[in-house]
Coordinates of C-alpha atoms in Angstrom, one line a residue:
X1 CA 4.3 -4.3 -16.6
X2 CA 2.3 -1.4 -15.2
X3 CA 0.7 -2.4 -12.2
X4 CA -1.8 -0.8 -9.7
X5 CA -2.0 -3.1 -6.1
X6 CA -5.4 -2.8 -4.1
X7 CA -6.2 -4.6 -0.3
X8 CA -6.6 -3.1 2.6
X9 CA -4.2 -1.9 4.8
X10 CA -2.6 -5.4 6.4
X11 CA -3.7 -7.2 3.6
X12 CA 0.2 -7.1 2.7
X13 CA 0.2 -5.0 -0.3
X14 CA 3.8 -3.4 0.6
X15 CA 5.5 -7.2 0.7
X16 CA 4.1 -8.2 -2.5
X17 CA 5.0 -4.9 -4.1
X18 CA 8.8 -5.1 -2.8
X19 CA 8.7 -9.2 -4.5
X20 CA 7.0 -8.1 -7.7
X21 CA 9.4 -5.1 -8.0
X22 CA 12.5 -7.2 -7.2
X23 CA 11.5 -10.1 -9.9
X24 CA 10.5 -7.3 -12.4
X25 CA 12.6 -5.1 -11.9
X26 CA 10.4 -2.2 -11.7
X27 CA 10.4 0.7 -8.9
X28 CA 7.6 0.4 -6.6
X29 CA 5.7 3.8 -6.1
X30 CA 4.1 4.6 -2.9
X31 CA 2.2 7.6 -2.7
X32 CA 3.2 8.0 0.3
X33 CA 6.7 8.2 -0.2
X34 CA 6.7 10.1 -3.6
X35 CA 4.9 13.2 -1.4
X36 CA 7.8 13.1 1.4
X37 CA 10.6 13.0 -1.3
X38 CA 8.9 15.9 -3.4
X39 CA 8.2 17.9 -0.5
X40 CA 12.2 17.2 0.8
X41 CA 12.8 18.0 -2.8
X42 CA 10.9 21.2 -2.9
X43 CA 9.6 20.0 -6.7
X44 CA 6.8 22.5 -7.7
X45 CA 3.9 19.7 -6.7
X46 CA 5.9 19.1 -4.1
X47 CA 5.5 23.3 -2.2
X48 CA 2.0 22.7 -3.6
X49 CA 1.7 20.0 -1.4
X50 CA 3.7 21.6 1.5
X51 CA 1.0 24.5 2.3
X52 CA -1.8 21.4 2.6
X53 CA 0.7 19.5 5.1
X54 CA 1.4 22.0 7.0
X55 CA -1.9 22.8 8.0
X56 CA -2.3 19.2 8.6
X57 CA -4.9 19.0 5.9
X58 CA -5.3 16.1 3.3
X59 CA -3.1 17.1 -0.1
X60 CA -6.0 17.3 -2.6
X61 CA -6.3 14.8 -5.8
X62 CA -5.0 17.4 -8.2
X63 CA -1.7 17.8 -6.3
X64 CA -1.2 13.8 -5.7
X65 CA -2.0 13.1 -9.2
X66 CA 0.8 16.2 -10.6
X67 CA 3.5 14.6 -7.5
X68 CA 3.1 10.9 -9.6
X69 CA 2.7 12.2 -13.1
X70 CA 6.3 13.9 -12.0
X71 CA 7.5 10.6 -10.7
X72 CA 6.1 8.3 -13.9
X73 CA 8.2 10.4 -16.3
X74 CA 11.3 9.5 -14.4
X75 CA 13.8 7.1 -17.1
X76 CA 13.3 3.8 -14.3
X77 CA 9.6 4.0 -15.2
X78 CA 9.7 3.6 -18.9
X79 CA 9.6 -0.6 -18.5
X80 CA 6.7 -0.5 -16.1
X81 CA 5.8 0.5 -12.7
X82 CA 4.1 -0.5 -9.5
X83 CA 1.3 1.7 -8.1
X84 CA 0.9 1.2 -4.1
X85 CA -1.6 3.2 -2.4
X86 CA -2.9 5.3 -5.4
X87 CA -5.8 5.6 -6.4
X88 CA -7.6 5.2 -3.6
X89 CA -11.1 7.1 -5.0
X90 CA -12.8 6.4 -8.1
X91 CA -12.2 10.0 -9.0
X92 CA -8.1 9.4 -8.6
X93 CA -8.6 6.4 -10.6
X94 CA -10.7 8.7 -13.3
X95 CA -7.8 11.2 -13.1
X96 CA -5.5 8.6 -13.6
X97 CA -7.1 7.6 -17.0
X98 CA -7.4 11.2 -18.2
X99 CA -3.7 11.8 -17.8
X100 CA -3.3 9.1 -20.4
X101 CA -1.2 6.5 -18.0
X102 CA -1.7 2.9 -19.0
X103 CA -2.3 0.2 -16.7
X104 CA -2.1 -3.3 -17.6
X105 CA -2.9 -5.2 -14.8
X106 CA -5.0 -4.2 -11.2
X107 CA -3.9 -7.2 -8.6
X108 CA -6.6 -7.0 -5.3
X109 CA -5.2 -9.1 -2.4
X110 CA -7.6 -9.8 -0.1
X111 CA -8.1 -10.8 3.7
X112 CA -10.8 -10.9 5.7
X113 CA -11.5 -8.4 7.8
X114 CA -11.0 -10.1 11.3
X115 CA -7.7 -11.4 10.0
X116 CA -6.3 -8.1 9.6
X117 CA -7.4 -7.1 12.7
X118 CA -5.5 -9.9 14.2
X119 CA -2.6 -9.6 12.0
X120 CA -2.0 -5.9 12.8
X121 CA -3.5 -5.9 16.1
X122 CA -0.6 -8.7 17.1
X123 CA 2.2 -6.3 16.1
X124 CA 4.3 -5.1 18.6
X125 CA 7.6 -1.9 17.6
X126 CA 10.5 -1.4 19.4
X127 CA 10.3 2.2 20.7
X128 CA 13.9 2.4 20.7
X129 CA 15.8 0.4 17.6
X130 CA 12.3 0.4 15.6
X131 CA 12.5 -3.3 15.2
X132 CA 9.1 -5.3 14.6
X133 CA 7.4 -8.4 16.2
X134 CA 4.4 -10.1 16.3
X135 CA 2.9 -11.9 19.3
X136 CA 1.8 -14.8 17.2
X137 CA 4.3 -15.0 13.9
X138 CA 7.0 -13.4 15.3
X139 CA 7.6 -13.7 19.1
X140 CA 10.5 -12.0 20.7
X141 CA 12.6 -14.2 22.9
X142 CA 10.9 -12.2 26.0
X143 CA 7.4 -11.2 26.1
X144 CA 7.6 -7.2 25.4
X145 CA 11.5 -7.1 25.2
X146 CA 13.4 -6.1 21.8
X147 CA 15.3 -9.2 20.9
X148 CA 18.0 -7.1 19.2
X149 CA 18.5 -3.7 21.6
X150 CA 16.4 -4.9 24.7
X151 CA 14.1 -2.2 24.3
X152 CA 10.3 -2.0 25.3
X153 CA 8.1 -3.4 22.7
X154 CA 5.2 -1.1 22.3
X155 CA 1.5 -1.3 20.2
X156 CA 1.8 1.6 17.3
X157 CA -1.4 4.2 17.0
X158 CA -2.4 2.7 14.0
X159 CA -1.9 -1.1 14.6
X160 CA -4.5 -0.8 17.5
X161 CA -8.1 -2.6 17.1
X162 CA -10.1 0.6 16.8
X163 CA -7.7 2.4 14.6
X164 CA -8.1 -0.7 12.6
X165 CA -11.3 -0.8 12.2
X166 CA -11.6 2.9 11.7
X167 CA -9.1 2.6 8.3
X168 CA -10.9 -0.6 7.1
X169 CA -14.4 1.3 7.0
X170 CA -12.3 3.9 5.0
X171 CA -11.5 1.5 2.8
X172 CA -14.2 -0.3 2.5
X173 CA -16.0 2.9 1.5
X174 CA -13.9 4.6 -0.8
X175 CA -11.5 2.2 -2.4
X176 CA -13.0 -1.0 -2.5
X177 CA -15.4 0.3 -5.2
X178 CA -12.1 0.7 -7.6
X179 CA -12.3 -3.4 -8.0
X180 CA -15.8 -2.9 -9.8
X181 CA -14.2 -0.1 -11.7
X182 CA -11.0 -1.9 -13.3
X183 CA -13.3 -5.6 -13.2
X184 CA -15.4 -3.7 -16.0
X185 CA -12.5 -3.0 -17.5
X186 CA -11.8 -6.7 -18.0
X187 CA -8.1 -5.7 -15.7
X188 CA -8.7 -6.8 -12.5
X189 CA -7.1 -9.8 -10.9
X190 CA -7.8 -10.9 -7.5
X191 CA -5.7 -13.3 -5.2
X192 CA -6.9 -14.3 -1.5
X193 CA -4.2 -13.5 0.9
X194 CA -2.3 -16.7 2.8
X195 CA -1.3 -17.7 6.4
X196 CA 1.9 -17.9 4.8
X197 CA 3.8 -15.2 2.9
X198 CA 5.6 -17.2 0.4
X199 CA 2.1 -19.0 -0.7
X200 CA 0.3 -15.4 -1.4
X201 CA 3.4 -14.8 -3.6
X202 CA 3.0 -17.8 -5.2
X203 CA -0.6 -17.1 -6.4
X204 CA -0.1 -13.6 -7.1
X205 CA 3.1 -14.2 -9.5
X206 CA 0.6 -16.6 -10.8
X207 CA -2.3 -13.8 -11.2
X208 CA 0.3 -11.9 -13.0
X209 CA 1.7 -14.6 -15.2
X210 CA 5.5 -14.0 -14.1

């Protein structure tokens, strides 16, 4: 099965791509870790992409789109494949179509806004072992001690409210439009995110028919 994931960020995209990819058997391709592995790899997209990043600029569509056409030809992609965090644009998503990759299915999860904000808002890092919390699903034993090394627990950058909000207007803007784009398309599935993790994997294996 060849899969894009939409939802925005929170909306627990990454967890239902890991159980998808584990009951498939399928890799799970996030953009974002396909550019850090070309550019460690120093694959031709991947120096492309290096002069962008190093002037802390944005890598531009044509160079994300060559970094996952590079990483779709690999042999564990020839039963199907699990696109997380690409497109994002209607143009990627255009691009995408051009290059001849077919999709079968586009699975939207989605949570309401305020939720997110709550969800990611609530999660707390340890700054020293990296371990993760959350002050309502997750408590450590102490308030704002690491359970495992007893270091502080911290709010990351971009789990605070106004970061938050700041990425959900992103999305809102330029990657929510894709569901219109693959509903026309008759490929669009949509399942509403649970309280409870196994419940939105429930629905979505069930979106997918697996």
């Amino acid at each position: 099965m060849k899969l894009i994931l939409l939802g925005a960020p929170g909306a627990g995209k990454g967890t239902q791509a890991e159980l998808i990819c584990e009951k498939l058997k399928i890799p799970t391709i996030s953009t974002g870790n396909i550019i850090r592995e070309a550019l460690k790899n120093g694959t031709e997209m991947g120096l492309k992409a290096k002069a962008f990043v190093d002037e802390g600029k944005l890598v531009p569509d044509e160079v994300v789109i060559g970094i996952i056409k590079e990483r779709l030809a690999k042999d564990d992609c020839k039963n199907g494949f699990i696109l997380d965090g690409f497109p994002r644009t209607i143009p990627q998503a255009e691009a995408l179509d051009t290059m001849g990759i077919e999709i079968d299915k586009v699975l939207s999860i989605e949570v309401k806004d305020e939720d997110i904000i709550r969800r990611m808002s609530g999660r707390r890092v340890c700054g020293d072992c990296g371990a993760s919390y959350h002050i309502e699903y997750k408590k450590p034993v102490v308030e704002g001690v690491c359970n495992v090394c007893g270091g502080e627990l911290t709010i990351r950058k971009d789990d605070k409210p106004e970061t938050v909000l700041d990425r959900l207007k992103v999305y809102h803007e330029q990657t929510e439009p894709l569901k219109e784009y693959y509903g026309k398309k008759g490929m669009l599935v949509t399942v509403e995110g649970q309280e409870e993790l196994k419940d939105t994997t429930k629905l979505t294996f069930e979106a997918l028919g697996i």
